Tab-separated table of N, CA and C and ligand atoms in Angstrom:
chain	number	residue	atom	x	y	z
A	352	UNK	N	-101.835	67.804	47.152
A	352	UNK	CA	-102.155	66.376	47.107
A	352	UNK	C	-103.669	66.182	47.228
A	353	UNK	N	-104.225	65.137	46.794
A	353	UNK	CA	-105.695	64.747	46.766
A	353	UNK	C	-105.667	63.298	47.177
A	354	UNK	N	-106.439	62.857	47.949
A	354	UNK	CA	-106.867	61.097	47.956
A	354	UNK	C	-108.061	61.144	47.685
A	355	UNK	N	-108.103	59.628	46.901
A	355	UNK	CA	-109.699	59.574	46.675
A	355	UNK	C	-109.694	57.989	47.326
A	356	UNK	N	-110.974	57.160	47.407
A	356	UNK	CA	-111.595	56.232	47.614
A	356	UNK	C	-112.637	55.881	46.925
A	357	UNK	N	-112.256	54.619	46.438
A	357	UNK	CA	-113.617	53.963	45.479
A	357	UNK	C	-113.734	52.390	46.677
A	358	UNK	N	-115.398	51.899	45.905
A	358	UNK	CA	-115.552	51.051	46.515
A	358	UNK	C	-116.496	50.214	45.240
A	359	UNK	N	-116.687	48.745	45.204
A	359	UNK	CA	-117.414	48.171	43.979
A	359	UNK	C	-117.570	47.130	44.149
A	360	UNK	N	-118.510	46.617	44.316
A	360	UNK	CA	-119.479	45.148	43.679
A	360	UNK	C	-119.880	44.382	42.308
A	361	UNK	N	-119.323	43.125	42.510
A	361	UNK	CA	-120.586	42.788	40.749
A	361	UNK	C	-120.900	41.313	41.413
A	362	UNK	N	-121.911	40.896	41.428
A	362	UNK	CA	-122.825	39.156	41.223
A	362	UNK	C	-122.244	38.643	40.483
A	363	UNK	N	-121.771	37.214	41.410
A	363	UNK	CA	-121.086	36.175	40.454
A	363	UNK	C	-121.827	35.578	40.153
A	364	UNK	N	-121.940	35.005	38.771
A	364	UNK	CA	-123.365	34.167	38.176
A	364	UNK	C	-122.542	33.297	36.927
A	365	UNK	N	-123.164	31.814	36.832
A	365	UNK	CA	-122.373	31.378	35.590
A	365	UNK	C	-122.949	31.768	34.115
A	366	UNK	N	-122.281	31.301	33.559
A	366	UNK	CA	-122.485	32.239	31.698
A	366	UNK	C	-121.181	33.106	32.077
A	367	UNK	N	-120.811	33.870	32.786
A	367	UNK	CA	-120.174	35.709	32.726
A	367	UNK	C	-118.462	34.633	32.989
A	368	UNK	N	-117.930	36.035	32.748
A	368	UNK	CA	-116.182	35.841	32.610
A	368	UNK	C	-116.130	36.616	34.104
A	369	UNK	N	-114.852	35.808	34.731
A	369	UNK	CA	-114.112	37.110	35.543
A	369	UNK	C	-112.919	37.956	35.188
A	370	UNK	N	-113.353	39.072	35.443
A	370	UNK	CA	-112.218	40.173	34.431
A	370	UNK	C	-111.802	41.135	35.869
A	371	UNK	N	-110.641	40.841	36.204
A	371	UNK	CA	-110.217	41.722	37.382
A	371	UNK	C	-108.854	42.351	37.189
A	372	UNK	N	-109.103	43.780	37.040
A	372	UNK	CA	-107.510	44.856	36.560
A	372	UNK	C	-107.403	44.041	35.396
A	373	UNK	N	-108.484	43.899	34.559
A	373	UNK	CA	-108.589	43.836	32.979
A	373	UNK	C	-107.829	42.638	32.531
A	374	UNK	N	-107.890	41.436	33.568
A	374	UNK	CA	-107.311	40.272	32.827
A	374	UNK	C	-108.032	38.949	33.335
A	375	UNK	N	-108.529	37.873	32.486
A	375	UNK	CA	-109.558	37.392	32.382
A	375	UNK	C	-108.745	36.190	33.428
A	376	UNK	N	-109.957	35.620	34.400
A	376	UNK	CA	-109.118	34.695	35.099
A	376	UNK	C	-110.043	33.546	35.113
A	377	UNK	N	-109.636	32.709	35.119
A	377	UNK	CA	-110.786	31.218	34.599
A	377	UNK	C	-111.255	30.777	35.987
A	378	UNK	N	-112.771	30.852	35.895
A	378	UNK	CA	-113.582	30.223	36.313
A	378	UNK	C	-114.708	29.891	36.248
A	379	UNK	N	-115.612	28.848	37.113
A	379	UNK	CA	-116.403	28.414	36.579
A	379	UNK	C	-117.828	29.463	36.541
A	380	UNK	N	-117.796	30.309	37.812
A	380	UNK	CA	-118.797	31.909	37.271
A	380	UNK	C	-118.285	32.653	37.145
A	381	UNK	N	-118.815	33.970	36.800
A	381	UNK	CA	-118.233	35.114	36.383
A	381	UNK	C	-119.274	36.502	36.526
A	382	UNK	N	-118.406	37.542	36.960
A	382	UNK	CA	-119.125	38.565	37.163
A	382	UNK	C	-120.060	39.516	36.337
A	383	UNK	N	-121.183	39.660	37.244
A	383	UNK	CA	-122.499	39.927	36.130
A	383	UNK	C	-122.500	41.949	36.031
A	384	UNK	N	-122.343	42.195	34.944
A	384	UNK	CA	-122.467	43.889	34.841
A	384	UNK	C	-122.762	44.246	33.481
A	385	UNK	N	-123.213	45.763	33.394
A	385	UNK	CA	-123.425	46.239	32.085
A	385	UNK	C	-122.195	45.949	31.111
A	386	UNK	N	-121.184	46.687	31.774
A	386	UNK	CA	-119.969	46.657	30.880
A	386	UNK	C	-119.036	45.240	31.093
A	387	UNK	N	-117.656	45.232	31.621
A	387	UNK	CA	-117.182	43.764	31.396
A	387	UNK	C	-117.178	43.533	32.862
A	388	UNK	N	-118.205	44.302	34.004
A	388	UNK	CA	-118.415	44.311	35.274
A	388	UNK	C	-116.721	43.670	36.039
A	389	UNK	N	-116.040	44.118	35.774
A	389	UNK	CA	-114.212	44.413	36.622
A	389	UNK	C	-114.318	45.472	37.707
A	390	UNK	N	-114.846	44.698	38.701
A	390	UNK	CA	-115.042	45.537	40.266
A	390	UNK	C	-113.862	46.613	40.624
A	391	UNK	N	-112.487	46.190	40.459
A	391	UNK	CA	-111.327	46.292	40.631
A	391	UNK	C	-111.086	47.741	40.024
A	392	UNK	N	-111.163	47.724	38.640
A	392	UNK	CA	-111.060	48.724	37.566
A	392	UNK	C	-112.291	50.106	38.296
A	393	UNK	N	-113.042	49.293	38.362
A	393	UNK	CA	-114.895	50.399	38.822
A	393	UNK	C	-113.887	51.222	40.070
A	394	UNK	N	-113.744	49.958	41.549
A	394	UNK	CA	-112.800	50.971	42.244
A	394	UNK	C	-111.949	51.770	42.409
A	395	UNK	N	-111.150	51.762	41.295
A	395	UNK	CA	-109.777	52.702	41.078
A	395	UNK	C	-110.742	53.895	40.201
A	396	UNK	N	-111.826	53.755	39.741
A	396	UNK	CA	-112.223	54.873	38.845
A	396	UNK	C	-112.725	55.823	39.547
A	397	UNK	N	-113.482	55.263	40.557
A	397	UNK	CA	-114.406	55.842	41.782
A	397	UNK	C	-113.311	56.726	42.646
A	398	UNK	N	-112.328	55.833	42.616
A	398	UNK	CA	-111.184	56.975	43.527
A	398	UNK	C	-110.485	57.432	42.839
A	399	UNK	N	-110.302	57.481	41.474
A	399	UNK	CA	-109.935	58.981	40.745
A	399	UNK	C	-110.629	59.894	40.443
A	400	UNK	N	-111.853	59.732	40.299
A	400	UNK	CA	-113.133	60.881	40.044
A	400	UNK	C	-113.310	61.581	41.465
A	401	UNK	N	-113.259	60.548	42.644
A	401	UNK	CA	-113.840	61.330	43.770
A	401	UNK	C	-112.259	62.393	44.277
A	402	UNK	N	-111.077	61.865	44.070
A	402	UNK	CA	-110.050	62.459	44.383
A	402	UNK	C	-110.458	63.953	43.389
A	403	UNK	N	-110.617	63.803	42.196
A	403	UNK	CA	-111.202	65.080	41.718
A	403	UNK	C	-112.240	65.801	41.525
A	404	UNK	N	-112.880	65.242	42.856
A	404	UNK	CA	-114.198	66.181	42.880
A	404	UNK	C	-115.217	65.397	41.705
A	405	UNK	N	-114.932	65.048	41.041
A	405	UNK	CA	-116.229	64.595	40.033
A	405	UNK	C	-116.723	63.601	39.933
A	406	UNK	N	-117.620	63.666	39.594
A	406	UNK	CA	-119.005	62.895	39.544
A	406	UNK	C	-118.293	61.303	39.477
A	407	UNK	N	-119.092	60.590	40.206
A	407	UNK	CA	-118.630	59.159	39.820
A	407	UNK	C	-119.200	57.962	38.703
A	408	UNK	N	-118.612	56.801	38.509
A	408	UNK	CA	-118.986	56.112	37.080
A	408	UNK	C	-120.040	56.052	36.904
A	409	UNK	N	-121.084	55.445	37.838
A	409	UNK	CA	-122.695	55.932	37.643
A	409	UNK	C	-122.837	56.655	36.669
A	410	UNK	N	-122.535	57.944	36.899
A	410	UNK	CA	-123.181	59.196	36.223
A	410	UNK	C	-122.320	59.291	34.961
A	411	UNK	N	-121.114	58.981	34.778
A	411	UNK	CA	-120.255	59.153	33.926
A	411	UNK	C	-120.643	58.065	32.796
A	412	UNK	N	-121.021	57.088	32.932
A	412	UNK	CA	-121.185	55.645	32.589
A	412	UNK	C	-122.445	54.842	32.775
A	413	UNK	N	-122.886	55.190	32.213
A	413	UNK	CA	-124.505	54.480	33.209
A	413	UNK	C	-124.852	53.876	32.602
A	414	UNK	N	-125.234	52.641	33.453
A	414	UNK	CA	-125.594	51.495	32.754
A	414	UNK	C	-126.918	51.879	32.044
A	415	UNK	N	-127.281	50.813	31.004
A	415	UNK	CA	-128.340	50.877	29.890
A	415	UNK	C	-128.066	51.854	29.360
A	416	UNK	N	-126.893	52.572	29.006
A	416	UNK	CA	-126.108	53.163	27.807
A	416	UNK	C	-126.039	52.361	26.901
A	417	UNK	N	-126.254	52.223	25.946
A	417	UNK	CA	-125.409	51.272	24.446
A	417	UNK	C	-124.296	51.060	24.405
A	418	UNK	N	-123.702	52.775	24.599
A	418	UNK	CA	-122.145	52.883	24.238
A	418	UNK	C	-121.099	52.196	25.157
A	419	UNK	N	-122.045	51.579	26.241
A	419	UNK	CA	-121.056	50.711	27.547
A	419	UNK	C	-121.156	49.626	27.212
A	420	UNK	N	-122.273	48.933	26.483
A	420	UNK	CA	-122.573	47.486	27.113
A	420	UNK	C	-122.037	46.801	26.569
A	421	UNK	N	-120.932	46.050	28.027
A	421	UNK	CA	-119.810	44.532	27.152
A	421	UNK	C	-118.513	45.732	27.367
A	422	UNK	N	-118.234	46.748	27.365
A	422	UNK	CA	-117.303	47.333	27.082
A	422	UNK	C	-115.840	46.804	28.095
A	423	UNK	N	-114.770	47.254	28.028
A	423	UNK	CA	-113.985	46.839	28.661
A	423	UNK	C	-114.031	48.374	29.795
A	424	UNK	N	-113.569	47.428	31.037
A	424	UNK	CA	-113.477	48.590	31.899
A	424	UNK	C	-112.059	49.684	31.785
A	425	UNK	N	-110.749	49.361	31.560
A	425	UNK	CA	-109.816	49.598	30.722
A	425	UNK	C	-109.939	51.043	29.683
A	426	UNK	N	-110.888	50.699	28.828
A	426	UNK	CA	-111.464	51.806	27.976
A	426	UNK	C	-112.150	52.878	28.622
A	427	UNK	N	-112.784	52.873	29.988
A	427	UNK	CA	-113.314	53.686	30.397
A	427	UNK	C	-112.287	54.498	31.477
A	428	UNK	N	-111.445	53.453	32.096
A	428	UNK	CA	-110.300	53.780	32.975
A	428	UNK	C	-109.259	54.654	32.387
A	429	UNK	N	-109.064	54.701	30.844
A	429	UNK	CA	-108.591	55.498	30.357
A	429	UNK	C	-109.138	56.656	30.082
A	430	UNK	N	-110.591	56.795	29.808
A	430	UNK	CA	-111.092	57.902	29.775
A	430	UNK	C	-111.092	58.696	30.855
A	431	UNK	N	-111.297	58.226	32.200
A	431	UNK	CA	-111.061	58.521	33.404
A	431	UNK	C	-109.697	59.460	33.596
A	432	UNK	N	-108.481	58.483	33.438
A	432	UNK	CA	-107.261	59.245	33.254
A	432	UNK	C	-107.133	60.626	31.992
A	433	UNK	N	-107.727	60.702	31.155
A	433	UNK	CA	-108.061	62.039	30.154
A	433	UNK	C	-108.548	63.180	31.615
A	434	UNK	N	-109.675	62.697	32.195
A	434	UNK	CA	-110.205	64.048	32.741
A	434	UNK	C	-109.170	64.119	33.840
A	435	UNK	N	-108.355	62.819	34.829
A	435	UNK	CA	-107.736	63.373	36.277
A	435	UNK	C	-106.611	64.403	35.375
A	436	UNK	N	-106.066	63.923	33.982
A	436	UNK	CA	-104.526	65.288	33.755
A	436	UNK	C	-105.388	66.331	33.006
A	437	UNK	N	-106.256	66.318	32.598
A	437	UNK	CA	-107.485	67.819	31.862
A	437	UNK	C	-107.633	68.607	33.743
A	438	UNK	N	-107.714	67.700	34.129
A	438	UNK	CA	-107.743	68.346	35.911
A	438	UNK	C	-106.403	68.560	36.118
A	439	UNK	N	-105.268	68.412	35.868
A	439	UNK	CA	-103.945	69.128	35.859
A	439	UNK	C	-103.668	68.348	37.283
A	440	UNK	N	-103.871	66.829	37.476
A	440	UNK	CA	-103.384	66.064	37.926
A	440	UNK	C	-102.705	64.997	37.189
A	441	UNK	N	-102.027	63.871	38.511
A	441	UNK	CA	-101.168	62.967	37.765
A	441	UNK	C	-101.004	62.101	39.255
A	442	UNK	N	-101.273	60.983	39.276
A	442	UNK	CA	-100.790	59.668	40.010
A	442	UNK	C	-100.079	59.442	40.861
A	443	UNK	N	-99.519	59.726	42.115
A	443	UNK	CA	-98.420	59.294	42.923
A	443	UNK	C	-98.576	57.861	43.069
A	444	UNK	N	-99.655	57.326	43.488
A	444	UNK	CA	-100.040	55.974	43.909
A	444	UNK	C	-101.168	55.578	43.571
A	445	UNK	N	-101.358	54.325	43.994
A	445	UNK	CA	-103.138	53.464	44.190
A	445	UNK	C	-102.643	52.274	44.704
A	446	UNK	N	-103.715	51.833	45.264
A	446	UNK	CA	-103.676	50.392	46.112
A	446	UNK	C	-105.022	50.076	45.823
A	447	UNK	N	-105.069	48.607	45.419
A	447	UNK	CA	-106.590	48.012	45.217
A	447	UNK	C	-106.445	46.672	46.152
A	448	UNK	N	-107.539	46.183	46.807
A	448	UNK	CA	-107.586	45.800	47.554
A	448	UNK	C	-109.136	45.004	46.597
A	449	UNK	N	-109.055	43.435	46.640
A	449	UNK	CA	-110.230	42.465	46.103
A	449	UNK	C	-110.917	41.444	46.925
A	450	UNK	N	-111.812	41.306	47.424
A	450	UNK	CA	-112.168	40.566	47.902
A	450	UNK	C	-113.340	39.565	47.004
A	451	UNK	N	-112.778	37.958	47.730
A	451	UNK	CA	-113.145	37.438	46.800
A	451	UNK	C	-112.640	35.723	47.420
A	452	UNK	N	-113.663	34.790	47.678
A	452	UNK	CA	-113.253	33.528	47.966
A	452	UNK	C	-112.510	32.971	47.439
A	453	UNK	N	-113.488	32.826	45.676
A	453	UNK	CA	-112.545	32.386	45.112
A	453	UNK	C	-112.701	33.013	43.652
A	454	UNK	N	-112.416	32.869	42.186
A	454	UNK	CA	-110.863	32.673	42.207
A	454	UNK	C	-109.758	32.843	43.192
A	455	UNK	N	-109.195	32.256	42.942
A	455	UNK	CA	-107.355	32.804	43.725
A	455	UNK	C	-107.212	33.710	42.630
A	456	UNK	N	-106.605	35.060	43.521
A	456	UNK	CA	-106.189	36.044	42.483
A	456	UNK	C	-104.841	36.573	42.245
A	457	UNK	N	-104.628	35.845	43.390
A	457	UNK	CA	-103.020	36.353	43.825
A	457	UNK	C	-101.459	35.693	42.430
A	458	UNK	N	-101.938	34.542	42.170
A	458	UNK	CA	-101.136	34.315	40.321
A	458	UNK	C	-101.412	35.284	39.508
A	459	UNK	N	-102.454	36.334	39.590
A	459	UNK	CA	-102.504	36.828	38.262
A	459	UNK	C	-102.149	38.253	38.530
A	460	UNK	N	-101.811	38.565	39.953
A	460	UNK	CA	-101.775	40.593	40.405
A	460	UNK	C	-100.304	40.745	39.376
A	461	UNK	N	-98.633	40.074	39.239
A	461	UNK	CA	-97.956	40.886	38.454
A	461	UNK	C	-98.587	41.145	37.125
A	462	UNK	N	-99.478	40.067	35.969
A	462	UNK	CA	-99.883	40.485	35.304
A	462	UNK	C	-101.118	41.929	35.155
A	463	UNK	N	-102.081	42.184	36.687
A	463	UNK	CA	-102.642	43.179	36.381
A	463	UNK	C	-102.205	44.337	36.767
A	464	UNK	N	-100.855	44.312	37.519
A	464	UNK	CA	-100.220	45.634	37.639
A	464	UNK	C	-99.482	45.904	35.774
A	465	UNK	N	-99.091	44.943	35.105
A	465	UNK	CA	-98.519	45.558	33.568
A	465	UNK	C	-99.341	45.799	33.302
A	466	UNK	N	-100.761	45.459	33.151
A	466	UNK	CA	-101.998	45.880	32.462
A	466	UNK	C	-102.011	47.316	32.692
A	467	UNK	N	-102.542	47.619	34.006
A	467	UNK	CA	-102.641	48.903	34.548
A	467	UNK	C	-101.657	50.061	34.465
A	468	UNK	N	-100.496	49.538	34.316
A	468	UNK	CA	-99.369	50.923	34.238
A	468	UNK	C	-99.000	51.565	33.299
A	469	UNK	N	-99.029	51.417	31.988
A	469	UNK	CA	-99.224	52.072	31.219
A	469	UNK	C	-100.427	53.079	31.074
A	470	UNK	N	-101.936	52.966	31.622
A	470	UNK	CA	-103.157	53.664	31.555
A	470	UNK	C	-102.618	54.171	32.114
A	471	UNK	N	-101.845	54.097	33.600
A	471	UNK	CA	-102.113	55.219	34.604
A	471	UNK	C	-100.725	56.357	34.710
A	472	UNK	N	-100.133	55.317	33.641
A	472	UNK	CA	-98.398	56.058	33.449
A	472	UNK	C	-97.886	55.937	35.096
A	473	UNK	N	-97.893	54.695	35.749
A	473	UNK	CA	-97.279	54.347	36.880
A	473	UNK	C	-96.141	53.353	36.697
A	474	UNK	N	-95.213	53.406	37.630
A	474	UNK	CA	-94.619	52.044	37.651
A	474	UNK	C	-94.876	51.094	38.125
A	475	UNK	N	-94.654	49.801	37.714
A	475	UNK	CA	-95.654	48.670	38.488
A	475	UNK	C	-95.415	48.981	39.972
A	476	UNK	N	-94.329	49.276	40.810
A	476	UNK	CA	-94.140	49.506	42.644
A	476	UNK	C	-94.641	50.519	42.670
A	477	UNK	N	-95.518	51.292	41.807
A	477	UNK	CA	-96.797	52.078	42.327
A	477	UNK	C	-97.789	51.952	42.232
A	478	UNK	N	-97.958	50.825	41.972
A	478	UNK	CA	-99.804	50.221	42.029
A	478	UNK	C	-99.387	48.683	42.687
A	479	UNK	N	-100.484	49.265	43.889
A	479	UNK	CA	-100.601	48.056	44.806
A	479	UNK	C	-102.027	47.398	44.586
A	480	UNK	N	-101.684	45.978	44.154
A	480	UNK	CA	-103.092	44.810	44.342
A	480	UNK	C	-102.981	43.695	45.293
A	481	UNK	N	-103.939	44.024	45.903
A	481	UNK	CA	-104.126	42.904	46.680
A	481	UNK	C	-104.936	41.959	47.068
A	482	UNK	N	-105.207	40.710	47.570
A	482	UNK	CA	-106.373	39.811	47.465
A	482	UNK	C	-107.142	39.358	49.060
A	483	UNK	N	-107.958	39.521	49.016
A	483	UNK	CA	-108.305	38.564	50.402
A	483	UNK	C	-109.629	37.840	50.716
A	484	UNK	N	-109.612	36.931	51.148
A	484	UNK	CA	-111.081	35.919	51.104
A	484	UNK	C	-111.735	36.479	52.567
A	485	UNK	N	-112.889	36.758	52.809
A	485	UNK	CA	-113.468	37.409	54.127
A	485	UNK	C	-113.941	36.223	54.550
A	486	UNK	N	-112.787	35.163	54.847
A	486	UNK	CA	-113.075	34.150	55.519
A	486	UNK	C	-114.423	33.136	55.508
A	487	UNK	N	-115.253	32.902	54.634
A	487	UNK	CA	-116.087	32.637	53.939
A	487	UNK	C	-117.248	32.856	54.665
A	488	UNK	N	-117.572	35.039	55.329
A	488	UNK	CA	-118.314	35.275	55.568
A	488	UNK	C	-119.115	36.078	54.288
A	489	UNK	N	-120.375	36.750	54.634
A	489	UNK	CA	-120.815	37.619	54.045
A	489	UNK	C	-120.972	36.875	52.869
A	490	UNK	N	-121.286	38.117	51.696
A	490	UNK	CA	-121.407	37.528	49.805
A	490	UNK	C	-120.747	37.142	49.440
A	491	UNK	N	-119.391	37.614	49.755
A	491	UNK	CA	-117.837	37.323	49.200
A	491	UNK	C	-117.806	36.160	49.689
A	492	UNK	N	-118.076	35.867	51.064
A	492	UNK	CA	-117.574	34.141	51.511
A	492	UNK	C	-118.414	33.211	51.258
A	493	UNK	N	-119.691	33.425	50.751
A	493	UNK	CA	-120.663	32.306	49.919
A	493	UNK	C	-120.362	32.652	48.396
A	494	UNK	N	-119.661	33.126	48.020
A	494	UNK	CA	-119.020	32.997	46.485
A	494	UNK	C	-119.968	33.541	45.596
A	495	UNK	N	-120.936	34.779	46.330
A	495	UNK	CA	-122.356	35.247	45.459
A	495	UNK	C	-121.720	36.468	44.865
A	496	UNK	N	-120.650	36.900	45.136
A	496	UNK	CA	-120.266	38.263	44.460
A	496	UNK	C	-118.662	38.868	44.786
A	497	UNK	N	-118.371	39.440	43.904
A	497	UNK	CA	-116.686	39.578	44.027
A	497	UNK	C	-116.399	40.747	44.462
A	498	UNK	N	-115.912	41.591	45.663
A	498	UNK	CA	-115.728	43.214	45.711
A	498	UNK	C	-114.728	43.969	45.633
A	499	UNK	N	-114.246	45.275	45.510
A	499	UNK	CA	-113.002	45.708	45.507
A	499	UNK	C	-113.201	47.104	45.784
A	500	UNK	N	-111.803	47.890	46.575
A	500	UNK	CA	-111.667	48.638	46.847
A	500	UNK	C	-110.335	49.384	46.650
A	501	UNK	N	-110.628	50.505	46.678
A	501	UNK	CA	-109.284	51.465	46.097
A	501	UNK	C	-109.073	52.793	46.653
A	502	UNK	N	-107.686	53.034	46.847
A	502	UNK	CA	-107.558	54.603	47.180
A	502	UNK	C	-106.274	54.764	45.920
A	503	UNK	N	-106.141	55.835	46.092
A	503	UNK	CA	-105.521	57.077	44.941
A	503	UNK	C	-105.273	58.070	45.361
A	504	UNK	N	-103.563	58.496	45.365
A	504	UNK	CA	-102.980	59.917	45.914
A	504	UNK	C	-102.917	60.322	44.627
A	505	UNK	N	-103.131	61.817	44.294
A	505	UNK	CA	-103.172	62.472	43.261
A	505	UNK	C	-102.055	63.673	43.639
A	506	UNK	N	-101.440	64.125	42.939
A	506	UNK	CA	-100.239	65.357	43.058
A	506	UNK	C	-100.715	66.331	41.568
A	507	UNK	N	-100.794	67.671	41.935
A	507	UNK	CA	-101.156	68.573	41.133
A	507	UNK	C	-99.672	68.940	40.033
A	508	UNK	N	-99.930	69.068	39.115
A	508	UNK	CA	-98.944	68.925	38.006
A	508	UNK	C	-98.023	70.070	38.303
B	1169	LIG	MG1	-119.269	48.303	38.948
């Protein structure tokens, strides 16, 4: 078995979309990043790379690439999943965890667990999302930025 842990930030700013576990949720700002900046997605990537020892999205993905910018995080989350089974792993679990005043995110988690289960070849009761407002302390509770966090059990094939 392997666990990993990711952790991720993006600046909420208006102009930008919010895109969290790759499904667009309406509001009036939206998170600022190279690619489609989906904190959510960044964290689950961070804790599949670190569960396998490798390098994290930074390095994998780096911003002021061309080949990222605007991209969907999704597309990269899949690339991600290429190297954890090339690593002769495979998924037991994940839990993502969002913090975030506001949007409300909690209407849209059954839709981003279907999003997600097919990439990760999970069943939706194996990917846990969850939401929580840090009580309108810190960045998250002045509505300056959206964060998320993730762990990932990995089982060797
Ligand atoms: Mg990020």
């Amino acid at each position: 078995m392997r666990i990993g842990q990711g952790f991720d930030v993006h600046r909420l700013e208006e102009g930008h979309k919010v895109i969290l576990c790759g499904i667009e949720i309406p509001h009036e700002k939206g998170l600022v990043g190279w690619s489609d900046a989906d904190c959510a997605v960044h964290a689950l990537m961070d804790a599949l790379l670190g569960a396998c020892g490798l390098p994290d999205i930074g390095h994998l993905f780096p911003p002021g690439d061309e080949r990222y910018r605007g991209v969907s995080s999704l597309t990269l989350l899949e690339y991600v999943m290429r190297r954890v089974n090339a690593g002769g792993y495979r998924i037991c679990n994940c839990d993502i965890t969002i913090m975030a005043e506001r949007p409300k995110i909690s209407p849209y988690i059954d839709e981003m667990k279907k999003k997600l289960a097919p990439i990760l070849e999970l069943r939706s009761d194996a990917i846990g999302i969850k939401a929580t407002t840090t009580e309108k302390l810190g960045f998250c509770g002045r509505e300056e930025g959206i964060a998320a966090s993730a762990v990932v059990l990995l089982t060797e094939v």
